[in-house]
mmCIF file of N, CA, C and O and ligand atoms in Angstrom:
data_model
loop_
_atom_site.group_PDB
_atom_site.id
_atom_site.type_symbol
_atom_site.label_atom_id
_atom_site.label_comp_id
_atom_site.label_asym_id
_atom_site.label_seq_id
_atom_site.Cartn_x
_atom_site.Cartn_y
_atom_site.Cartn_z
ATOM 1 N N MET B 1 204.834 157.746 25.289
ATOM 2 C CA MET B 1 205.382 157.204 26.658
ATOM 3 C C MET B 1 206.280 158.722 27.327
ATOM 4 O O MET B 1 207.004 159.303 26.834
ATOM 5 N N ALA B 2 206.195 158.510 28.599
ATOM 6 C CA ALA B 2 206.709 159.468 29.450
ATOM 7 C C ALA B 2 208.135 158.862 30.165
ATOM 8 O O ALA B 2 208.420 157.886 30.115
ATOM 9 N N ASN B 3 209.100 159.778 29.994
ATOM 10 C CA ASN B 3 210.221 159.769 30.878
ATOM 11 C C ASN B 3 210.488 159.754 32.134
ATOM 12 O O ASN B 3 209.601 160.120 32.683
ATOM 13 N N TYR B 4 211.060 159.002 32.927
ATOM 14 C CA TYR B 4 211.104 158.962 34.268
ATOM 15 C C TYR B 4 211.382 160.262 34.848
ATOM 16 O O TYR B 4 212.535 160.912 34.133
ATOM 17 N N GLN B 5 210.824 160.950 35.527
ATOM 18 C CA GLN B 5 211.198 162.247 35.992
ATOM 19 C C GLN B 5 211.694 162.141 37.691
ATOM 20 O O GLN B 5 210.927 161.482 38.380
ATOM 21 N N GLY B 6 212.450 163.184 38.251
ATOM 22 C CA GLY B 6 212.831 163.419 39.338
ATOM 23 C C GLY B 6 212.514 164.667 40.018
ATOM 24 O O GLY B 6 212.233 165.684 39.275
ATOM 25 N N LEU B 7 212.756 165.089 41.092
ATOM 26 C CA LEU B 7 212.766 166.481 41.511
ATOM 27 C C LEU B 7 214.157 166.728 42.036
ATOM 28 O O LEU B 7 214.801 165.842 42.847
ATOM 29 N N THR B 8 214.295 168.140 42.046
ATOM 30 C CA THR B 8 215.597 168.683 42.859
ATOM 31 C C THR B 8 214.929 168.971 44.225
ATOM 32 O O THR B 8 213.881 168.799 44.410
ATOM 33 N N GLN B 9 216.114 169.356 45.017
ATOM 34 C CA GLN B 9 215.417 169.873 46.217
ATOM 35 C C GLN B 9 214.669 170.740 46.473
ATOM 36 O O GLN B 9 213.703 170.800 47.381
ATOM 37 N N ASP B 10 214.751 171.859 45.464
ATOM 38 C CA ASP B 10 213.167 172.905 45.628
ATOM 39 C C ASP B 10 212.281 172.445 45.017
ATOM 40 O O ASP B 10 211.294 173.290 44.805
ATOM 41 N N GLY B 11 212.049 171.279 44.432
ATOM 42 C CA GLY B 11 210.965 170.816 43.942
ATOM 43 C C GLY B 11 210.802 170.958 42.345
ATOM 44 O O GLY B 11 209.909 170.409 41.712
ATOM 45 N N SER B 12 211.922 171.226 41.822
ATOM 46 C CA SER B 12 211.839 171.798 40.556
ATOM 47 C C SER B 12 212.017 170.295 39.502
ATOM 48 O O SER B 12 212.581 169.274 40.083
ATOM 49 N N ALA B 13 211.397 169.996 38.405
ATOM 50 C CA ALA B 13 211.331 168.925 37.617
ATOM 51 C C ALA B 13 212.944 168.471 37.237
ATOM 52 O O ALA B 13 213.437 169.466 36.913
ATOM 53 N N TRP B 14 213.382 167.341 37.377
ATOM 54 C CA TRP B 14 214.658 166.945 36.576
ATOM 55 C C TRP B 14 214.401 165.626 36.161
ATOM 56 O O TRP B 14 213.777 164.611 36.633
ATOM 57 N N GLU B 15 215.007 165.389 34.904
ATOM 58 C CA GLU B 15 214.849 164.214 34.133
ATOM 59 C C GLU B 15 216.111 163.990 34.049
ATOM 60 O O GLU B 15 217.078 164.323 33.274
ATOM 61 N N PRO B 16 216.682 162.575 34.997
ATOM 62 C CA PRO B 16 217.870 161.830 34.714
ATOM 63 C C PRO B 16 218.235 161.246 33.279
ATOM 64 O O PRO B 16 217.337 160.983 32.726
ATOM 65 N N GLU B 17 219.428 161.344 33.231
ATOM 66 C CA GLU B 17 219.923 160.921 31.875
ATOM 67 C C GLU B 17 220.999 159.696 32.029
ATOM 68 O O GLU B 17 222.062 160.085 32.610
ATOM 69 N N PHE B 18 220.615 158.444 31.703
ATOM 70 C CA PHE B 18 221.522 157.184 32.264
ATOM 71 C C PHE B 18 222.664 156.865 30.951
ATOM 72 O O PHE B 18 222.177 157.070 29.834
ATOM 73 N N ILE B 19 223.641 156.532 31.450
ATOM 74 C CA ILE B 19 224.730 156.123 30.509
ATOM 75 C C ILE B 19 224.134 154.920 29.852
ATOM 76 O O ILE B 19 223.958 153.904 30.174
ATOM 77 N N THR B 20 224.413 155.031 28.557
ATOM 78 C CA THR B 20 224.032 154.060 27.313
ATOM 79 C C THR B 20 225.474 153.195 27.020
ATOM 80 O O THR B 20 225.612 152.199 26.585
ATOM 81 N N GLU B 21 226.432 153.964 26.363
ATOM 82 C CA GLU B 21 227.840 153.364 25.897
ATOM 83 C C GLU B 21 228.844 154.734 25.849
ATOM 84 O O GLU B 21 228.675 155.793 26.085
ATOM 85 N N ILE B 22 229.923 153.999 25.564
ATOM 86 C CA ILE B 22 230.997 154.856 25.481
ATOM 87 C C ILE B 22 232.010 154.472 24.014
ATOM 88 O O ILE B 22 231.862 153.443 24.080
ATOM 89 N N ASP B 23 232.030 155.556 23.131
ATOM 90 C CA ASP B 23 232.559 155.250 22.078
ATOM 91 C C ASP B 23 234.004 155.343 22.309
ATOM 92 O O ASP B 23 234.719 156.401 22.453
ATOM 93 N N GLN B 24 234.494 153.959 22.218
ATOM 94 C CA GLN B 24 236.160 153.817 22.608
ATOM 95 C C GLN B 24 237.127 153.998 21.616
ATOM 96 O O GLN B 24 237.974 153.856 21.741
ATOM 97 N N THR B 25 236.408 154.335 20.261
ATOM 98 C CA THR B 25 237.275 154.601 19.173
ATOM 99 C C THR B 25 237.703 156.322 19.408
ATOM 100 O O THR B 25 238.620 156.655 18.810
ATOM 101 N N LYS B 26 236.920 156.866 20.185
ATOM 102 C CA LYS B 26 237.157 158.244 20.304
ATOM 103 C C LYS B 26 237.875 158.633 21.617
ATOM 104 O O LYS B 26 238.748 159.520 21.860
ATOM 105 N N CYS B 27 237.770 157.553 22.424
ATOM 106 C CA CYS B 27 238.078 157.686 24.063
ATOM 107 C C CYS B 27 239.714 157.759 24.252
ATOM 108 O O CYS B 27 240.457 156.905 23.454
ATOM 109 N N ILE B 28 240.053 158.657 24.746
ATOM 110 C CA ILE B 28 241.710 158.540 25.076
ATOM 111 C C ILE B 28 242.350 158.098 26.423
ATOM 112 O O ILE B 28 243.442 158.332 26.753
ATOM 113 N N GLY B 29 241.316 157.765 27.315
ATOM 114 C CA GLY B 29 241.648 157.046 28.489
ATOM 115 C C GLY B 29 242.309 157.945 29.579
ATOM 116 O O GLY B 29 242.847 157.557 30.472
ATOM 117 N N CYS B 30 241.536 159.289 29.436
ATOM 118 C CA CYS B 30 242.100 160.218 30.539
ATOM 119 C C CYS B 30 241.800 160.078 31.812
ATOM 120 O O CYS B 30 242.516 160.279 33.031
ATOM 121 N N GLY B 31 240.201 159.357 32.283
ATOM 122 C CA GLY B 31 240.029 159.043 33.309
ATOM 123 C C GLY B 31 239.407 160.270 34.037
ATOM 124 O O GLY B 31 238.621 159.995 35.030
ATOM 125 N N ARG B 32 238.870 161.456 33.347
ATOM 126 C CA ARG B 32 238.137 162.455 34.068
ATOM 127 C C ARG B 32 236.660 161.780 34.533
ATOM 128 O O ARG B 32 236.289 162.280 35.482
ATOM 129 N N CYS B 33 236.052 161.116 33.593
ATOM 130 C CA CYS B 33 234.720 160.443 33.787
ATOM 131 C C CYS B 33 234.719 159.516 34.541
ATOM 132 O O CYS B 33 233.872 159.890 35.678
ATOM 133 N N TYR B 34 235.918 158.620 35.337
ATOM 134 C CA TYR B 34 236.024 157.960 36.010
ATOM 135 C C TYR B 34 235.984 158.781 37.679
ATOM 136 O O TYR B 34 235.500 158.175 38.829
ATOM 137 N N LYS B 35 237.013 159.599 37.369
ATOM 138 C CA LYS B 35 237.043 160.773 38.783
ATOM 139 C C LYS B 35 235.665 161.314 39.349
ATOM 140 O O LYS B 35 235.645 161.344 40.403
ATOM 141 N N VAL B 36 235.103 161.561 38.627
ATOM 142 C CA VAL B 36 233.716 162.344 38.948
ATOM 143 C C VAL B 36 232.547 161.463 38.957
ATOM 144 O O VAL B 36 231.431 161.730 39.766
ATOM 145 N N CYS B 37 232.755 160.294 38.813
ATOM 146 C CA CYS B 37 231.603 159.118 38.880
ATOM 147 C C CYS B 37 231.391 158.706 40.510
ATOM 148 O O CYS B 37 232.803 158.190 40.946
ATOM 149 N N SER B 38 230.550 158.877 41.115
ATOM 150 C CA SER B 38 230.617 158.484 42.631
ATOM 151 C C SER B 38 229.765 157.258 42.731
ATOM 152 O O SER B 38 229.778 156.531 44.082
ATOM 153 N N ARG B 39 229.765 156.680 41.910
ATOM 154 C CA ARG B 39 228.857 155.181 41.832
ATOM 155 C C ARG B 39 229.447 153.966 41.180
ATOM 156 O O ARG B 39 228.882 153.001 40.902
ATOM 157 N N ASP B 40 230.586 154.181 40.862
ATOM 158 C CA ASP B 40 231.690 152.882 40.327
ATOM 159 C C ASP B 40 230.757 152.562 39.224
ATOM 160 O O ASP B 40 230.906 150.952 38.941
ATOM 161 N N VAL B 41 230.636 153.287 38.297
ATOM 162 C CA VAL B 41 229.991 152.674 36.896
ATOM 163 C C VAL B 41 230.992 152.581 35.942
ATOM 164 O O VAL B 41 230.609 151.423 34.974
ATOM 165 N N LEU B 42 232.080 153.238 36.062
ATOM 166 C CA LEU B 42 233.150 153.046 34.908
ATOM 167 C C LEU B 42 234.131 152.489 35.394
ATOM 168 O O LEU B 42 234.554 152.203 36.414
ATOM 169 N N ASN B 43 234.961 151.875 33.914
ATOM 170 C CA ASN B 43 236.281 150.976 34.667
ATOM 171 C C ASN B 43 237.119 151.096 33.056
ATOM 172 O O ASN B 43 236.769 151.191 31.985
ATOM 173 N N LEU B 44 238.328 151.451 33.394
ATOM 174 C CA LEU B 44 239.284 151.522 32.327
ATOM 175 C C LEU B 44 239.381 149.829 32.209
ATOM 176 O O LEU B 44 239.861 149.270 32.983
ATOM 177 N N VAL B 45 239.889 149.676 30.586
ATOM 178 C CA VAL B 45 240.106 148.526 30.099
ATOM 179 C C VAL B 45 240.773 148.546 28.588
ATOM 180 O O VAL B 45 241.050 149.612 28.394
ATOM 181 N N GLU B 46 241.509 147.347 28.464
ATOM 182 C CA GLU B 46 242.302 147.567 27.349
ATOM 183 C C GLU B 46 241.468 147.673 26.088
ATOM 184 O O GLU B 46 240.807 147.067 26.036
ATOM 185 N N TYR B 47 242.024 148.668 24.989
ATOM 186 C CA TYR B 47 241.231 148.546 23.817
ATOM 187 C C TYR B 47 241.143 147.356 22.862
ATOM 188 O O TYR B 47 242.624 147.090 22.903
ATOM 189 N N GLU B 48 240.137 147.245 22.386
ATOM 190 C CA GLU B 48 239.908 146.133 21.545
ATOM 191 C C GLU B 48 239.719 146.462 20.598
ATOM 192 O O GLU B 48 238.376 146.631 20.290
ATOM 193 N N ALA B 49 240.365 147.037 19.137
ATOM 194 C CA ALA B 49 239.644 147.150 18.065
ATOM 195 C C ALA B 49 239.209 146.176 17.066
ATOM 196 O O ALA B 49 239.445 145.126 17.272
ATOM 197 N N ASP B 50 237.694 146.303 16.511
ATOM 198 C CA ASP B 50 237.319 145.500 15.580
ATOM 199 C C ASP B 50 238.265 145.678 14.610
ATOM 200 O O ASP B 50 238.790 146.634 14.160
ATOM 201 N N GLU B 51 238.214 144.491 13.380
ATOM 202 C CA GLU B 51 239.009 144.254 12.592
ATOM 203 C C GLU B 51 238.970 145.086 11.344
ATOM 204 O O GLU B 51 239.804 145.445 10.846
ATOM 205 N N ASP B 52 237.510 145.389 11.076
ATOM 206 C CA ASP B 52 237.270 146.092 10.100
ATOM 207 C C ASP B 52 237.039 147.713 10.404
ATOM 208 O O ASP B 52 236.611 148.611 10.151
ATOM 209 N N GLU B 53 237.296 147.999 11.832
ATOM 210 C CA GLU B 53 237.086 149.428 12.288
ATOM 211 C C GLU B 53 238.246 150.361 11.834
ATOM 212 O O GLU B 53 239.415 150.307 11.625
ATOM 213 N N ASP B 54 237.641 151.823 11.284
ATOM 214 C CA ASP B 54 238.613 152.628 10.903
ATOM 215 C C ASP B 54 238.906 153.557 11.951
ATOM 216 O O ASP B 54 238.324 154.111 12.685
ATOM 217 N N ASP B 55 240.534 153.121 12.234
ATOM 218 C CA ASP B 55 241.226 153.778 13.691
ATOM 219 C C ASP B 55 242.084 154.882 13.116
ATOM 220 O O ASP B 55 243.099 155.123 13.431
ATOM 221 N N ASP B 56 241.542 155.741 11.971
ATOM 222 C CA ASP B 56 242.697 156.912 11.763
ATOM 223 C C ASP B 56 243.017 157.804 12.696
ATOM 224 O O ASP B 56 243.908 158.438 12.587
ATOM 225 N N GLU B 57 242.000 157.983 13.746
ATOM 226 C CA GLU B 57 242.270 159.020 14.787
ATOM 227 C C GLU B 57 243.674 158.593 15.456
ATOM 228 O O GLU B 57 244.190 159.380 16.169
ATOM 229 N N TYR B 58 243.689 157.281 15.668
ATOM 230 C CA TYR B 58 245.103 156.900 16.286
ATOM 231 C C TYR B 58 246.033 156.392 15.463
ATOM 232 O O TYR B 58 247.102 155.284 15.737
ATOM 233 N N ASP B 59 246.130 157.123 14.174
ATOM 234 C CA ASP B 59 247.533 156.477 13.222
ATOM 235 C C ASP B 59 248.999 156.766 13.973
ATOM 236 O O ASP B 59 249.852 155.995 13.522
ATOM 237 N N ASP B 60 249.005 157.399 14.870
ATOM 238 C CA ASP B 60 250.094 157.619 15.484
ATOM 239 C C ASP B 60 250.295 156.442 16.518
ATOM 240 O O ASP B 60 251.737 156.256 16.982
ATOM 241 N N PHE B 61 249.675 155.580 16.736
ATOM 242 C CA PHE B 61 249.956 154.544 17.747
ATOM 243 C C PHE B 61 250.289 153.406 17.129
ATOM 244 O O PHE B 61 249.688 153.142 15.609
ATOM 245 N N ASP B 62 251.324 152.321 17.615
ATOM 246 C CA ASP B 62 251.866 151.234 16.685
ATOM 247 C C ASP B 62 250.515 150.466 16.810
ATOM 248 O O ASP B 62 249.647 150.261 18.014
ATOM 249 N N ASP B 63 250.188 149.550 15.961
ATOM 250 C CA ASP B 63 249.201 148.674 15.852
ATOM 251 C C ASP B 63 249.261 147.521 16.960
ATOM 252 O O ASP B 63 248.133 147.191 17.584
ATOM 253 N N ASP B 64 250.284 147.505 17.627
ATOM 254 C CA ASP B 64 250.801 146.272 18.730
ATOM 255 C C ASP B 64 250.793 147.494 20.124
ATOM 256 O O ASP B 64 250.846 146.616 21.018
ATOM 257 N N GLU B 65 250.670 148.617 19.923
ATOM 258 C CA GLU B 65 250.890 149.191 21.391
ATOM 259 C C GLU B 65 249.423 149.076 21.761
ATOM 260 O O GLU B 65 248.117 149.166 21.647
ATOM 261 N N GLN B 66 249.511 149.080 23.180
ATOM 262 C CA GLN B 66 248.324 148.624 23.963
ATOM 263 C C GLN B 66 247.823 150.362 24.554
ATOM 264 O O GLN B 66 248.661 151.102 25.122
ATOM 265 N N ARG B 67 246.764 150.324 24.285
ATOM 266 C CA ARG B 67 245.658 151.776 24.936
ATOM 267 C C ARG B 67 244.857 151.372 25.772
ATOM 268 O O ARG B 67 243.996 150.356 25.478
ATOM 269 N N MET B 68 244.763 152.064 26.885
ATOM 270 C CA MET B 68 243.530 151.985 27.871
ATOM 271 C C MET B 68 242.437 152.973 27.379
ATOM 272 O O MET B 68 242.586 154.009 27.070
ATOM 273 N N VAL B 69 241.164 152.361 27.384
ATOM 274 C CA VAL B 69 240.029 153.368 27.212
ATOM 275 C C VAL B 69 238.769 153.109 28.039
ATOM 276 O O VAL B 69 238.848 151.708 28.972
ATOM 277 N N MET B 70 237.951 153.908 28.653
ATOM 278 C CA MET B 70 236.960 153.785 29.583
ATOM 279 C C MET B 70 235.816 152.631 29.137
ATOM 280 O O MET B 70 235.596 152.721 27.993
ATOM 281 N N ALA B 71 235.238 152.187 29.728
ATOM 282 C CA ALA B 71 234.232 151.345 29.462
ATOM 283 C C ALA B 71 232.943 151.119 30.804
ATOM 284 O O ALA B 71 233.236 151.627 31.845
ATOM 285 N N VAL B 72 231.888 150.904 30.210
ATOM 286 C CA VAL B 72 230.531 150.984 31.289
ATOM 287 C C VAL B 72 230.714 149.605 32.054
ATOM 288 O O VAL B 72 230.630 148.477 31.446
ATOM 289 N N ALA B 73 230.936 149.709 33.014
ATOM 290 C CA ALA B 73 231.153 148.179 33.978
ATOM 291 C C ALA B 73 229.766 147.882 34.722
ATOM 292 O O ALA B 73 229.614 146.562 34.980
ATOM 293 N N ASN B 74 229.301 148.893 35.246
ATOM 294 C CA ASN B 74 227.779 148.913 36.042
ATOM 295 C C ASN B 74 227.109 149.790 35.519
ATOM 296 O O ASN B 74 226.779 150.580 36.397
ATOM 297 N N ALA B 75 226.576 149.367 34.557
ATOM 298 C CA ALA B 75 225.472 150.590 34.070
ATOM 299 C C ALA B 75 224.034 150.533 35.128
ATOM 300 O O ALA B 75 223.515 152.006 35.236
ATOM 301 N N GLY B 76 223.908 149.606 35.713
ATOM 302 C CA GLY B 76 222.762 149.339 36.448
ATOM 303 C C GLY B 76 222.994 150.399 37.863
ATOM 304 O O GLY B 76 221.673 151.009 38.601
ATOM 305 N N ASP B 77 223.830 150.670 38.315
ATOM 306 C CA ASP B 77 224.427 151.697 39.590
ATOM 307 C C ASP B 77 224.322 153.400 38.852
ATOM 308 O O ASP B 77 224.538 154.033 39.798
ATOM 309 N N CYS B 78 224.191 153.557 37.519
ATOM 310 C CA CYS B 78 224.210 155.087 37.296
ATOM 311 C C CYS B 78 222.833 155.706 37.545
ATOM 312 O O CYS B 78 221.819 154.990 37.705
ATOM 313 N N ILE B 79 222.976 156.765 38.381
ATOM 314 C CA ILE B 79 222.015 157.532 38.706
ATOM 315 C C ILE B 79 221.486 158.629 37.621
ATOM 316 O O ILE B 79 220.707 159.434 38.269
ATOM 317 N N GLY B 80 222.260 158.576 36.715
ATOM 318 C CA GLY B 80 221.786 159.698 35.594
ATOM 319 C C GLY B 80 222.009 161.055 35.888
ATOM 320 O O GLY B 80 221.392 161.996 35.264
ATOM 321 N N CYS B 81 223.290 161.497 36.458
ATOM 322 C CA CYS B 81 223.640 162.633 36.890
ATOM 323 C C CYS B 81 224.337 163.253 35.697
ATOM 324 O O CYS B 81 224.457 164.725 35.657
ATOM 325 N N VAL B 82 224.886 162.719 34.683
ATOM 326 C CA VAL B 82 225.713 163.190 33.302
ATOM 327 C C VAL B 82 226.962 163.842 33.424
ATOM 328 O O VAL B 82 227.185 164.650 32.770
ATOM 329 N N ALA B 83 227.390 163.491 35.049
ATOM 330 C CA ALA B 83 228.650 164.458 35.416
ATOM 331 C C ALA B 83 229.867 163.685 34.296
ATOM 332 O O ALA B 83 230.890 164.465 33.920
ATOM 333 N N CYS B 84 229.639 162.724 34.201
ATOM 334 C CA CYS B 84 231.054 161.982 33.178
ATOM 335 C C CYS B 84 230.861 162.934 31.852
ATOM 336 O O CYS B 84 232.130 163.108 31.650
ATOM 337 N N ALA B 85 229.701 162.799 31.370
ATOM 338 C CA ALA B 85 230.000 163.384 29.892
ATOM 339 C C ALA B 85 230.179 164.742 30.141
ATOM 340 O O ALA B 85 230.828 165.156 28.709
ATOM 341 N N SER B 86 230.053 165.601 31.206
ATOM 342 C CA SER B 86 230.048 166.967 31.372
ATOM 343 C C SER B 86 231.540 167.317 31.196
ATOM 344 O O SER B 86 232.169 168.305 30.889
ATOM 345 N N VAL B 87 232.421 166.373 31.511
ATOM 346 C CA VAL B 87 233.954 166.525 31.730
ATOM 347 C C VAL B 87 234.686 165.829 30.658
ATOM 348 O O VAL B 87 235.772 166.003 30.722
ATOM 349 N N CYS B 88 234.177 164.883 29.802
ATOM 350 C CA CYS B 88 234.464 164.564 28.814
ATOM 351 C C CYS B 88 235.087 165.386 27.601
ATOM 352 O O CYS B 88 233.986 165.695 26.896
ATOM 353 N N SER B 89 236.291 165.569 27.381
ATOM 354 C CA SER B 89 236.468 166.312 26.531
ATOM 355 C C SER B 89 236.322 165.853 24.987
ATOM 356 O O SER B 89 236.424 166.791 24.118
ATOM 357 N N LYS B 90 236.183 164.577 24.596
ATOM 358 C CA LYS B 90 236.148 163.727 23.093
ATOM 359 C C LYS B 90 234.878 163.639 23.298
ATOM 360 O O LYS B 90 234.550 162.967 21.913
ATOM 361 N N ARG B 91 233.905 163.740 23.861
ATOM 362 C CA ARG B 91 232.353 163.755 23.685
ATOM 363 C C ARG B 91 232.182 162.253 23.225
ATOM 364 O O ARG B 91 231.445 162.150 22.231
ATOM 365 N N CYS B 92 232.506 161.380 24.092
ATOM 366 C CA CYS B 92 232.304 159.906 23.609
ATOM 367 C C CYS B 92 231.264 159.217 24.483
ATOM 368 O O CYS B 92 231.166 157.898 24.237
ATOM 369 N N ILE B 93 230.579 159.928 25.485
ATOM 370 C CA ILE B 93 229.734 159.351 26.326
ATOM 371 C C ILE B 93 228.466 159.710 26.054
ATOM 372 O O ILE B 93 227.770 160.843 25.780
ATOM 373 N N SER B 94 227.657 158.797 25.464
ATOM 374 C CA SER B 94 226.210 158.503 25.403
ATOM 375 C C SER B 94 225.158 158.228 26.657
ATOM 376 O O SER B 94 225.534 157.583 27.528
ATOM 377 N N HIS B 95 224.037 159.377 26.528
ATOM 378 C CA HIS B 95 223.076 159.036 27.666
ATOM 379 C C HIS B 95 221.656 159.016 27.181
ATOM 380 O O HIS B 95 221.700 159.446 26.083
ATOM 381 N N SER B 96 220.949 158.395 27.954
ATOM 382 C CA SER B 96 219.376 158.440 27.629
ATOM 383 C C SER B 96 218.490 158.704 28.569
ATOM 384 O O SER B 96 218.916 157.575 29.655
ATOM 385 N N PRO B 97 217.602 159.267 28.674
ATOM 386 C CA PRO B 97 216.527 159.259 29.733
ATOM 387 C C PRO B 97 215.760 157.914 29.649
ATOM 388 O O PRO B 97 215.894 156.681 28.884
ATOM 389 N N LEU B 98 215.061 157.494 31.046
ATOM 390 C CA LEU B 98 214.553 156.151 31.330
ATOM 391 C C LEU B 98 213.177 156.410 30.775
ATOM 392 O O LEU B 98 212.708 156.896 31.516
ATOM 393 N N ASN B 99 212.458 155.146 30.298
ATOM 394 C CA ASN B 99 211.349 155.083 29.868
ATOM 395 C C ASN B 99 210.352 154.729 31.390
ATOM 396 O O ASN B 99 210.987 153.686 31.869
ATOM 397 N N ALA B 100 209.733 155.581 31.728
ATOM 398 C CA ALA B 100 208.900 155.422 33.098
ATOM 399 C C ALA B 100 207.639 154.454 32.883
ATOM 400 O O ALA B 100 206.817 154.079 33.786
ATOM 401 N N ALA B 101 207.048 153.729 31.545
ATOM 402 C CA ALA B 101 206.221 152.921 31.287
ATOM 403 C C ALA B 101 205.964 151.837 32.021
ATOM 404 O O ALA B 101 207.429 151.139 32.516
HETATM 405 S S1 SF4 S 201 225.678 159.610 34.494
HETATM 406 FE FE1 SF4 S 201 226.486 160.111 36.681
HETATM 407 S S2 SF4 S 201 226.161 158.001 37.794
HETATM 408 FE FE2 SF4 S 201 226.135 157.622 35.640
HETATM 409 S S3 SF4 S 201 228.224 156.630 34.834
HETATM 410 FE FE3 SF4 S 201 228.006 159.014 34.578
HETATM 411 S S4 SF4 S 201 229.155 160.157 36.199
HETATM 412 FE FE4 SF4 S 201 228.421 157.733 36.846
HETATM 413 S S1 SF4 S 202 236.472 161.652 29.999
HETATM 414 FE FE1 SF4 S 202 235.962 160.794 27.927
HETATM 415 S S2 SF4 S 202 237.927 160.434 26.985
HETATM 416 FE FE2 SF4 S 202 238.678 160.610 29.269
HETATM 417 S S3 SF4 S 202 238.431 158.483 29.802
HETATM 418 FE FE3 SF4 S 202 236.370 159.186 30.004
HETATM 419 S S4 SF4 S 202 235.183 158.703 28.107
HETATM 420 FE FE4 SF4 S 202 237.543 158.605 27.870
#
């Protein structure tokens, strides 16, 4: 099955990749992705760890300390530009092409 394809202004093929999820165990809540997204897809939320989650990366944080992480709030508004992933230093944003079938 083919993926959805668009065109750039000069007519070259371009395949958008739409946001699927953010790994909140890696996210540091820096907000860089939020600032580059022109579509209001993202939103900062309070992190809620799973009880059995391995949170070694955040051992410096007190268990009761609140931390904010990015979440996908309006996935349907994503245009697949991948700008958010390109500015994320933690590589925690996943994208996927859209099936055109
Ligand atoms: S791919 Fe583009 S439109 Fe979609 S969430 Fe990221 S920055 Fe926003
Ligand atoms: S750029 Fe990456 S680390 Fe920063 S808030 Fe967005 S997802 Fe989290």
